[in-house]
Short mmCIF file of C-alpha atoms in Angstrom, two decimals:
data_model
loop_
_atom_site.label_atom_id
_atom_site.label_comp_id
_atom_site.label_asym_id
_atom_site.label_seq_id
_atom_site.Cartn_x
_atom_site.Cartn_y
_atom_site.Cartn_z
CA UNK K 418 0.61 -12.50 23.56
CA UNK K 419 -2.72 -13.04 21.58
CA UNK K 420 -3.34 -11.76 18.31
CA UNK K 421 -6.78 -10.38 17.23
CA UNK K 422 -8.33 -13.94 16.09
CA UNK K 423 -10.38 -11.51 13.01
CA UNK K 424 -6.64 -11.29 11.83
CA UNK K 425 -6.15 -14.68 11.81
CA UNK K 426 -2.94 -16.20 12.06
CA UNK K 427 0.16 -16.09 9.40
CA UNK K 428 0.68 -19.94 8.08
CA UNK K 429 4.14 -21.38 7.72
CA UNK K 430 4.69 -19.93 3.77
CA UNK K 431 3.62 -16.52 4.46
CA UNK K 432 5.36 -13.60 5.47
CA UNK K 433 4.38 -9.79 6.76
CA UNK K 434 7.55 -8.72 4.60
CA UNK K 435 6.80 -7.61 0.87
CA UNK K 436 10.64 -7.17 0.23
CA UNK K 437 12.65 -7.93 3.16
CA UNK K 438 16.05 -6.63 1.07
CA UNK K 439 14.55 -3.14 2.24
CA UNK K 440 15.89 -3.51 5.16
CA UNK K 441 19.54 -5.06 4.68
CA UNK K 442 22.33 -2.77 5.41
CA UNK K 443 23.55 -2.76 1.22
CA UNK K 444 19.98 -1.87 0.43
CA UNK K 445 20.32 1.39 -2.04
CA UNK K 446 16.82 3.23 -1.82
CA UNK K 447 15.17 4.29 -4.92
CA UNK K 448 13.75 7.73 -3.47
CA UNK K 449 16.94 9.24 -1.40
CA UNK K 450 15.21 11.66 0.03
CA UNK K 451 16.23 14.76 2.83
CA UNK K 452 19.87 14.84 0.74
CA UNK K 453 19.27 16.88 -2.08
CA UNK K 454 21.89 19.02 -1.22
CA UNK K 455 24.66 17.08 -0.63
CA UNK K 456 23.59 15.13 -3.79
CA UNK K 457 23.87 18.44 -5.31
CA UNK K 458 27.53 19.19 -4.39
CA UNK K 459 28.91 15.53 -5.07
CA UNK K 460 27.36 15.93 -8.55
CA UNK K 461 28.93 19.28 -9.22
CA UNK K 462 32.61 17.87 -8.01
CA UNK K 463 32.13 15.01 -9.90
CA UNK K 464 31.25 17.02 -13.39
CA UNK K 465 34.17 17.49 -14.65
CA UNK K 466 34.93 13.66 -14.63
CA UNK K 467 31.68 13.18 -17.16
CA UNK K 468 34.02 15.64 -19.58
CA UNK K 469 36.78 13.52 -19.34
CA UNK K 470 38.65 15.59 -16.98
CA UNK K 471 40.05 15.09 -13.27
CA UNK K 472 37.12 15.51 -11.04
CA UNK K 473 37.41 17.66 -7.77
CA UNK K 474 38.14 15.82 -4.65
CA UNK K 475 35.94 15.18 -1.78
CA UNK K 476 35.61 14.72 1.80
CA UNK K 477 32.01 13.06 3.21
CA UNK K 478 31.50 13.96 6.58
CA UNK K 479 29.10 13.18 9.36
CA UNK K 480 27.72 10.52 11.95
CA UNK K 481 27.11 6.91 11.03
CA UNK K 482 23.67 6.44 9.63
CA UNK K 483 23.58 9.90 8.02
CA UNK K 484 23.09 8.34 4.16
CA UNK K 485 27.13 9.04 3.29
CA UNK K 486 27.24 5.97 1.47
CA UNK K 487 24.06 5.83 -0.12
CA UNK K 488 24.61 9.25 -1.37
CA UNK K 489 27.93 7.83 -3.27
CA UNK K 490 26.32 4.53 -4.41
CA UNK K 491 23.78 6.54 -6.23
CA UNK K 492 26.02 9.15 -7.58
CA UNK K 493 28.24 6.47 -8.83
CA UNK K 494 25.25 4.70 -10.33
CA UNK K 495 23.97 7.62 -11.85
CA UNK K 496 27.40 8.75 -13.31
CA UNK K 497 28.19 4.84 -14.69
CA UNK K 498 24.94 4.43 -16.72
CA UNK K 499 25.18 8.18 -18.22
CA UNK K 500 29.16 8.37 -19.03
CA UNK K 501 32.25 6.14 -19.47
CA UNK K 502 33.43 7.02 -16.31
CA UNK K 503 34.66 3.97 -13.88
CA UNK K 504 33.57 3.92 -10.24
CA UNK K 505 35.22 1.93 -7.41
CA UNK K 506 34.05 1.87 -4.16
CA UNK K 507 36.14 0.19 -1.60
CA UNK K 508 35.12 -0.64 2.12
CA UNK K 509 38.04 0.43 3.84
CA UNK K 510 36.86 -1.39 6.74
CA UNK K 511 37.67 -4.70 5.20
CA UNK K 512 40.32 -3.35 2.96
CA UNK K 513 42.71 -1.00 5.47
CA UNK K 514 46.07 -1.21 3.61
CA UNK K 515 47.37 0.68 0.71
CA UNK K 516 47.51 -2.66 -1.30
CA UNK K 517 44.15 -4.08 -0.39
CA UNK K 518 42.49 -0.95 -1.68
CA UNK K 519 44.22 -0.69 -4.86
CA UNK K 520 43.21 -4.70 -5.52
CA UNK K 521 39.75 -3.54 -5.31
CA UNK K 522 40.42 -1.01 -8.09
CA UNK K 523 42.15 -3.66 -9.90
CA UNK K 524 39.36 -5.34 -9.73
CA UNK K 525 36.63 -2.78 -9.96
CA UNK K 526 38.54 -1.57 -13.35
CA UNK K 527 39.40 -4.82 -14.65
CA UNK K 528 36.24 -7.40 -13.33
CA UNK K 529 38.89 -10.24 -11.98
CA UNK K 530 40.84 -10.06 -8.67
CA UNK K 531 44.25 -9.56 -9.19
CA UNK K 532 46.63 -12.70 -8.11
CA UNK K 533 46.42 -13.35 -4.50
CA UNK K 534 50.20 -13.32 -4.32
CA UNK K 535 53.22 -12.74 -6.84
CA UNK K 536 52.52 -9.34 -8.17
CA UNK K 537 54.20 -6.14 -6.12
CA UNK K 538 51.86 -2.96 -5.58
CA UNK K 539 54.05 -1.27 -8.20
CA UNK K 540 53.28 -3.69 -10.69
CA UNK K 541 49.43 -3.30 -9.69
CA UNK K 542 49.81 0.20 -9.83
CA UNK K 543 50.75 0.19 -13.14
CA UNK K 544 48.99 -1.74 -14.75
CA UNK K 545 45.67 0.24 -13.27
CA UNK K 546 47.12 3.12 -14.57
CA UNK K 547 48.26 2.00 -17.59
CA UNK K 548 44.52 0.44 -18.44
CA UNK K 549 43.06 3.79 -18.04
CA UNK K 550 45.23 6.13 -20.04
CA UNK K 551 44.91 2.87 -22.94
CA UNK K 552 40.61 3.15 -22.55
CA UNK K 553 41.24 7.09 -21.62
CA UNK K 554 38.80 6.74 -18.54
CA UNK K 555 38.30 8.81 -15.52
CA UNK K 556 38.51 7.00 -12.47
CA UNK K 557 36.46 8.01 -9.64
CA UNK K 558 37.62 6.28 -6.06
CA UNK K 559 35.43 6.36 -2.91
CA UNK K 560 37.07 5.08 0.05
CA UNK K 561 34.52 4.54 2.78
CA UNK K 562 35.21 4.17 6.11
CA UNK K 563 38.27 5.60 5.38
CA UNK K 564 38.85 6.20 8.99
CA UNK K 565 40.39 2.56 9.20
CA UNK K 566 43.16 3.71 6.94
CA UNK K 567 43.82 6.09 9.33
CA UNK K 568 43.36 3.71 12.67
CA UNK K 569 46.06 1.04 10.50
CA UNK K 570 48.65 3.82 9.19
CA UNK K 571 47.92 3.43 5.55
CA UNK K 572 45.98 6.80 4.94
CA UNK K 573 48.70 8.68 3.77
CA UNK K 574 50.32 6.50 1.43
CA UNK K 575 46.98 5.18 -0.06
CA UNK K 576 46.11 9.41 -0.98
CA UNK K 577 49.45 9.65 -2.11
CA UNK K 578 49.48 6.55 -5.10
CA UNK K 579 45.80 7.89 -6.14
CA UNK K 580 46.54 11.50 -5.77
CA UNK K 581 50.24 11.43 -7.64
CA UNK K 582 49.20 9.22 -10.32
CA UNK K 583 48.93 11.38 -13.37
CA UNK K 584 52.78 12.42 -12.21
CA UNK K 585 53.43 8.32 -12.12
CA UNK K 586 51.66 7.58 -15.57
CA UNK K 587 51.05 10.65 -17.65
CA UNK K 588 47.70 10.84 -18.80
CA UNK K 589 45.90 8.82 -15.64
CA UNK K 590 43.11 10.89 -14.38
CA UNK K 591 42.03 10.06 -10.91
CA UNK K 592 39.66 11.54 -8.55
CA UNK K 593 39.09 10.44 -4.78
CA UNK K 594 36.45 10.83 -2.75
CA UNK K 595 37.00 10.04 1.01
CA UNK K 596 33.39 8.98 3.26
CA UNK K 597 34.50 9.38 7.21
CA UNK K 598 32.15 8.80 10.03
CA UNK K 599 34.57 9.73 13.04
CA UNK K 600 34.18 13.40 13.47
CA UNK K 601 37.13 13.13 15.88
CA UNK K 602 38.91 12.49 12.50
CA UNK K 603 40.48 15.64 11.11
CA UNK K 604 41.52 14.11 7.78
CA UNK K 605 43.63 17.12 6.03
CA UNK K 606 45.57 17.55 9.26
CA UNK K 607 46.04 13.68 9.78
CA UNK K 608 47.66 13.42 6.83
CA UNK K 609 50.74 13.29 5.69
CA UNK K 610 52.36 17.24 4.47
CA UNK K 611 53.27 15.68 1.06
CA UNK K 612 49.11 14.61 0.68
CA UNK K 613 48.37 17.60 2.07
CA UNK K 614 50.10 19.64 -0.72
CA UNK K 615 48.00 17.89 -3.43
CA UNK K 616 44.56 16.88 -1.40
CA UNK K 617 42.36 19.92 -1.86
CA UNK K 618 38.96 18.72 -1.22
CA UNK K 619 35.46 19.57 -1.53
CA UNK K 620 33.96 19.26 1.93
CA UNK K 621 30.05 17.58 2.02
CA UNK K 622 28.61 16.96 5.46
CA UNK K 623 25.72 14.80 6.59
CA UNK K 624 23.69 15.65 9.66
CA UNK K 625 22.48 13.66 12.08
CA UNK K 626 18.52 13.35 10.19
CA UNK K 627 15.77 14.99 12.45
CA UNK K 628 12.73 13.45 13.77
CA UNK K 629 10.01 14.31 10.59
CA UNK K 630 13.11 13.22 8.26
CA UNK K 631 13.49 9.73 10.30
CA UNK K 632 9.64 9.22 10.08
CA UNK K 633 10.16 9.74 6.54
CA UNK K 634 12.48 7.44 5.42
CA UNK K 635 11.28 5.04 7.81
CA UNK K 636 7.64 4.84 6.78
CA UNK K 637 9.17 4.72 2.77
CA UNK K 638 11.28 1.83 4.16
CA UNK K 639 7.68 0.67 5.51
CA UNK K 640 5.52 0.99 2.39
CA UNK K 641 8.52 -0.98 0.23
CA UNK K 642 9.26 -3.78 2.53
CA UNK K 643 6.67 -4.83 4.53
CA UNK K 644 2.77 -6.03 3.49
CA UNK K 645 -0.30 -3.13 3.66
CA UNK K 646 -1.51 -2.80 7.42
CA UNK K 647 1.63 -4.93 9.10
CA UNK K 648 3.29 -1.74 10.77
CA UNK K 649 0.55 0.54 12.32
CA UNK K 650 0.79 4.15 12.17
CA UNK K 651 1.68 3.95 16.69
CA UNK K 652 5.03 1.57 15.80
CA UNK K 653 6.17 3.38 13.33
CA UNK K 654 6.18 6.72 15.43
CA UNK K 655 7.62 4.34 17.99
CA UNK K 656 10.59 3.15 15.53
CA UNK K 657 11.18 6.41 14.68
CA UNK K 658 11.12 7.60 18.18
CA UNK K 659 13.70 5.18 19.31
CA UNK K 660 15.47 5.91 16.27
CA UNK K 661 15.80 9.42 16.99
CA UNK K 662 17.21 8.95 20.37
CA UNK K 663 20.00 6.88 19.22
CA UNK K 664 20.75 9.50 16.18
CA UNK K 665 21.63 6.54 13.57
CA UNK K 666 19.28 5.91 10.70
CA UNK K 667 20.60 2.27 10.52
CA UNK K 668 19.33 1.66 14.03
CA UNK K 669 15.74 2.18 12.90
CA UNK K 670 16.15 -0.28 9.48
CA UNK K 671 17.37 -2.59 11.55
CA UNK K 672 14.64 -2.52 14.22
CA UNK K 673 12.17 -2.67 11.60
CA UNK K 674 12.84 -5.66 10.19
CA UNK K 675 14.04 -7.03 13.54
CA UNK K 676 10.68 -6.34 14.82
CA UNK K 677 8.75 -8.17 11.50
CA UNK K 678 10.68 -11.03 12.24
CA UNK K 679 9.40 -11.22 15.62
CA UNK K 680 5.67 -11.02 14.45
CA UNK K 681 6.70 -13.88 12.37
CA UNK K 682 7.68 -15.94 14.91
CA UNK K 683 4.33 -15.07 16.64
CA UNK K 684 2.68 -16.32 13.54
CA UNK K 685 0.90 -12.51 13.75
CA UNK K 686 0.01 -10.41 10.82
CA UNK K 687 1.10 -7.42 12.23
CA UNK K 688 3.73 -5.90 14.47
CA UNK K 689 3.03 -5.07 17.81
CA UNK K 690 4.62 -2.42 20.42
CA UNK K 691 6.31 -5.12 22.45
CA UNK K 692 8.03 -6.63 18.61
CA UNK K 693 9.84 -3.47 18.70
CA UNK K 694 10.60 -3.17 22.10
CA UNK K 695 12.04 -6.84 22.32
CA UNK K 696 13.88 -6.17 18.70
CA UNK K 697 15.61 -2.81 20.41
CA UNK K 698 17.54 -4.94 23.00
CA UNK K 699 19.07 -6.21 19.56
CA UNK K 700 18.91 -2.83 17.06
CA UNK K 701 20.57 -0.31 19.74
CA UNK K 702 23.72 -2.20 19.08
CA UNK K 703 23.90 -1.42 15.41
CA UNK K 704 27.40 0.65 15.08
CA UNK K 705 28.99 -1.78 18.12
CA UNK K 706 28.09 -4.78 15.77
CA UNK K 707 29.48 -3.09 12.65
CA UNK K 708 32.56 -1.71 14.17
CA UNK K 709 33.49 -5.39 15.68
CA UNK K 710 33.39 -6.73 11.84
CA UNK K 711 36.80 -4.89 10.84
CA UNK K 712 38.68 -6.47 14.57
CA UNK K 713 41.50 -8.96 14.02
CA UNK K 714 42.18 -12.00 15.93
CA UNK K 715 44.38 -10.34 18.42
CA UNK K 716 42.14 -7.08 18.70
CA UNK K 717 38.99 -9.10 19.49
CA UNK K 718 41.38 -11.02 22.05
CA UNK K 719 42.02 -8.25 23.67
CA UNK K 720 38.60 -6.90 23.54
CA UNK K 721 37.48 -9.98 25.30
CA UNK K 722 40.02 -9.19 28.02
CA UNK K 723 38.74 -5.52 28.54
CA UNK K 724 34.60 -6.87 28.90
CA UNK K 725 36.13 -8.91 31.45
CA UNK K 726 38.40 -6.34 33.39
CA UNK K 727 35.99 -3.70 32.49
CA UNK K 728 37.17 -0.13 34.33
CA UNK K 729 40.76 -1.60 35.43
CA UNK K 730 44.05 0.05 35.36
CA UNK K 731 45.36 -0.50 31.49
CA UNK K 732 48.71 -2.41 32.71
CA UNK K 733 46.32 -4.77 34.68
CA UNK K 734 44.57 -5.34 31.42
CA UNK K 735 47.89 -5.85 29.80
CA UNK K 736 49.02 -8.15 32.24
CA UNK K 737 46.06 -10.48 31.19
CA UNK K 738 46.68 -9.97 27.93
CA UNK K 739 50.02 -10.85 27.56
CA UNK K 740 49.29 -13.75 29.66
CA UNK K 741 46.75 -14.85 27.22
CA UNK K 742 48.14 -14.03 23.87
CA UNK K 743 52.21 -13.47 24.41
CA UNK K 744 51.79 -10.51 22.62
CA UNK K 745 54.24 -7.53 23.80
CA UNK K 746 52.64 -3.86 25.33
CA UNK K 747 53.28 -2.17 21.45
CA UNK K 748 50.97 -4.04 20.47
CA UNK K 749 48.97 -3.78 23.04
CA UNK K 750 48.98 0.07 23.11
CA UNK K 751 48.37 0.18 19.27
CA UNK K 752 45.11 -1.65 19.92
CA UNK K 753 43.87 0.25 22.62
CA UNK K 754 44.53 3.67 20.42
CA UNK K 755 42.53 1.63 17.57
CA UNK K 756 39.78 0.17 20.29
CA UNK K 757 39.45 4.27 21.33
CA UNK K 758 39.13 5.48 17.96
CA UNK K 759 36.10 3.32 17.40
CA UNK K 760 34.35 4.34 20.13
CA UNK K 761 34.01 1.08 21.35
CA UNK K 762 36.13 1.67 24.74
CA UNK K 763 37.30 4.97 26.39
CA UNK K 764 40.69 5.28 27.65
CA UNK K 765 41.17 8.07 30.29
CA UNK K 766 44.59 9.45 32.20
CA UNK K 767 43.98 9.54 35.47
CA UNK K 768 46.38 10.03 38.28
CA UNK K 769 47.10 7.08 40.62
CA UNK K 770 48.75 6.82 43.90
CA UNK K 771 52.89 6.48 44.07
CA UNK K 772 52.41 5.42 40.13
CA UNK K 773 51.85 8.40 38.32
CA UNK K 774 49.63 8.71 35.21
CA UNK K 775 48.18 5.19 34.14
CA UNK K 776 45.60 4.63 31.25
CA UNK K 777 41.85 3.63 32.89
CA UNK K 778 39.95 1.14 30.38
CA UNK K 779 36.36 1.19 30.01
CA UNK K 780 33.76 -0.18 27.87
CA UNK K 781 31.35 2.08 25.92
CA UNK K 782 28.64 -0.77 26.16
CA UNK K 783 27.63 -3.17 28.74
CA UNK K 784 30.64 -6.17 28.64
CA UNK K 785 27.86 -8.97 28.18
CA UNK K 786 26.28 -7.05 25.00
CA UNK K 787 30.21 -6.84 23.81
CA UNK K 788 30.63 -10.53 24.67
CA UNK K 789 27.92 -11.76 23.20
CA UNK K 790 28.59 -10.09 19.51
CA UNK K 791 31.69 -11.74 19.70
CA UNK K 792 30.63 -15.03 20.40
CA UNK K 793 28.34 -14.42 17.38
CA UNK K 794 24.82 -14.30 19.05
#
């Protein structure tokens, strides 16, 4: 593919990125715009926290790639540098059980991770809520992804310890905000009736962004991260066309710098049509690449199995997995339930021959983009 030789080519210590942080996934974006407001009504739950009183709960819904968690990064970081208020936000991806989450407000509250071992949740519990009624803080908890409670069993007991704690230690003022991107997810009524008695959130949902919002944020994204004249005004509208289609912000980000890094390798100044199209192959698989993060050992096993049985019977797929792993059909069946959930497989009824009603097993995504992620390319 040759370059326009008046461009000349990149040498080996230069880059077409100005920032390339702009477009990692943790990036928080100075101008946040198209969410004023939700901004408005996280703010306005949140208020009563800056007083010193228990802030209203929340639920953030929408899509993936809808700015959920940027919209609570910057609220907390707006509420930390104006008021005493603490802020924890816990990936509930990575941390889906009761205790894991509460370590993280150990931590978040006291700035050291709690022993690894030797110390009981109660004993955790207390002393978080002992160290806020001694400082008289508000606490402020944002459990993203908190769909993985849910998929692990741990939702309802995690709400519970947050939501009862002023009856646990009197004076401990705690306010939750819960960030879910399955919208087959009804949180109040998947929860237990003793959370739902107490849990009377705010609800704040994210659309999907539209097509002049995605240019948007994409061309801000542009103007931070990448050098003056790299990304042409005909990528962009085809990032943000591509983007559009696939209704997640992140797949955009990700295809921008995806597509930069290909010039790069072309030693080219700019970025080209056929960067982007070549970096899409990669991009489109955003959300299956950040849902495979949170698998265990036997979940991934067992993925593996499905990419390679793809559209079988699910006690044919069990067979192989038990053959492979030893592991018994509970487990098996709690896996495919979790596998379903993320909308990384479907599992359909359907009726079969002298056998009844048997579970079908399909991928959501080609099996070789599946296999690949998991071999880590």
């Amino acid at each position: 593919m040759a370059d326009d030789p008046e461009e000349g080519m990149l040498s080996w210590d230069e880059s077409v990125f100005r920032d390339e942080h702009v477009f990692e996934i943790d990036y928080v974006p100075e101008t946040f715009a198209h969410r004023e407001s939700e901004m408005r009504s996280l703010k306005y739950a949140l208020r009563p926290a800056a007083r010193g009183s228990r802030p209203l709960n929340v639920i953030a819904r929408g899509p993936p790639g809808t700015g959920k968690t940027t919209a609570v990064q910057k609220v907390f970081g707006e509420l930390g540098a104006q008021t005493d208020v603490r802020t924890v936000r816990v990936n509930c991806q990575v941390d889906s059980t009761r205790y894991s989450v509460f370590s993280r407000v150990f931590e978040g509250i006291f700035e050291y991770e709690p022993p690894s071992s030797g110390i009981s949740f109660k004993k955790l519990f207390r002393q978080i809520t002992e160290k806020l009624v001694e400082e008289d803080e508000v606490l402020v908890v944002a459990l993203d992804d908190v769909n993985y409670l849910f998929y692990e069993g741990e939702a309802s007991d995690t709400l519970y310890s947050l939501l009862r704690a002023h009856e646990a230690h009197s004076g401990a003022k705690i306010g939750v905000i819960v960030v879910s991107s399955d919208l087959n997810l009804d949180v109040i009524e998947d929860l237990d009736g003793r959370v739902q008695s107490v849990f009377r959130p705010e609800e704040v949902y994210f659309p999907v962004y539209d097509n002049e919002e995605i240019a948007d944020i994409l061309r801000e994204r542009v103007e931070r991260g990448f050098h003056e004249g790299v990304v042409s005004t005909e990528v962009l509208d085809e990032v943000a066309e591509l983007t559009a289609e696939s209704g997640d912000l992140r797949v955009g980000i990700d295809l921008l710098r995806r597509a930069g890094l290909n010039a790069e390798m072309r030693a080219s100044r700019t970025v080209s049509i056929e960067d982007v199209e070549e970096a899409y192959e990669k991009s489109k698989y955003v959300h299956l690449s950040h849902s495979l993060q949170a698998l265990s050992d036997s979940e991934i096993e067992l993925l593996e199995v499905i990419a390679r049985h793809d559209g079988e019977r699910a006690g044919d797929v069990y067979d192989a997995f038990h053959e492979q792993t030893g592991l018994g059909y509970t487990r098996y069946s709690e896996i495919i339930n979790k596998l379903d959930q993320l909308d990384i497989i479907d599992a359909t009824y359907t009726n079969v021959e002298g056998r009844g009603r048997s579970r079908q097993l399909s991928l959501r995504y080609e099996p070789e983009a599946v296999l690949n992620r998991l071999e880590g390319n």
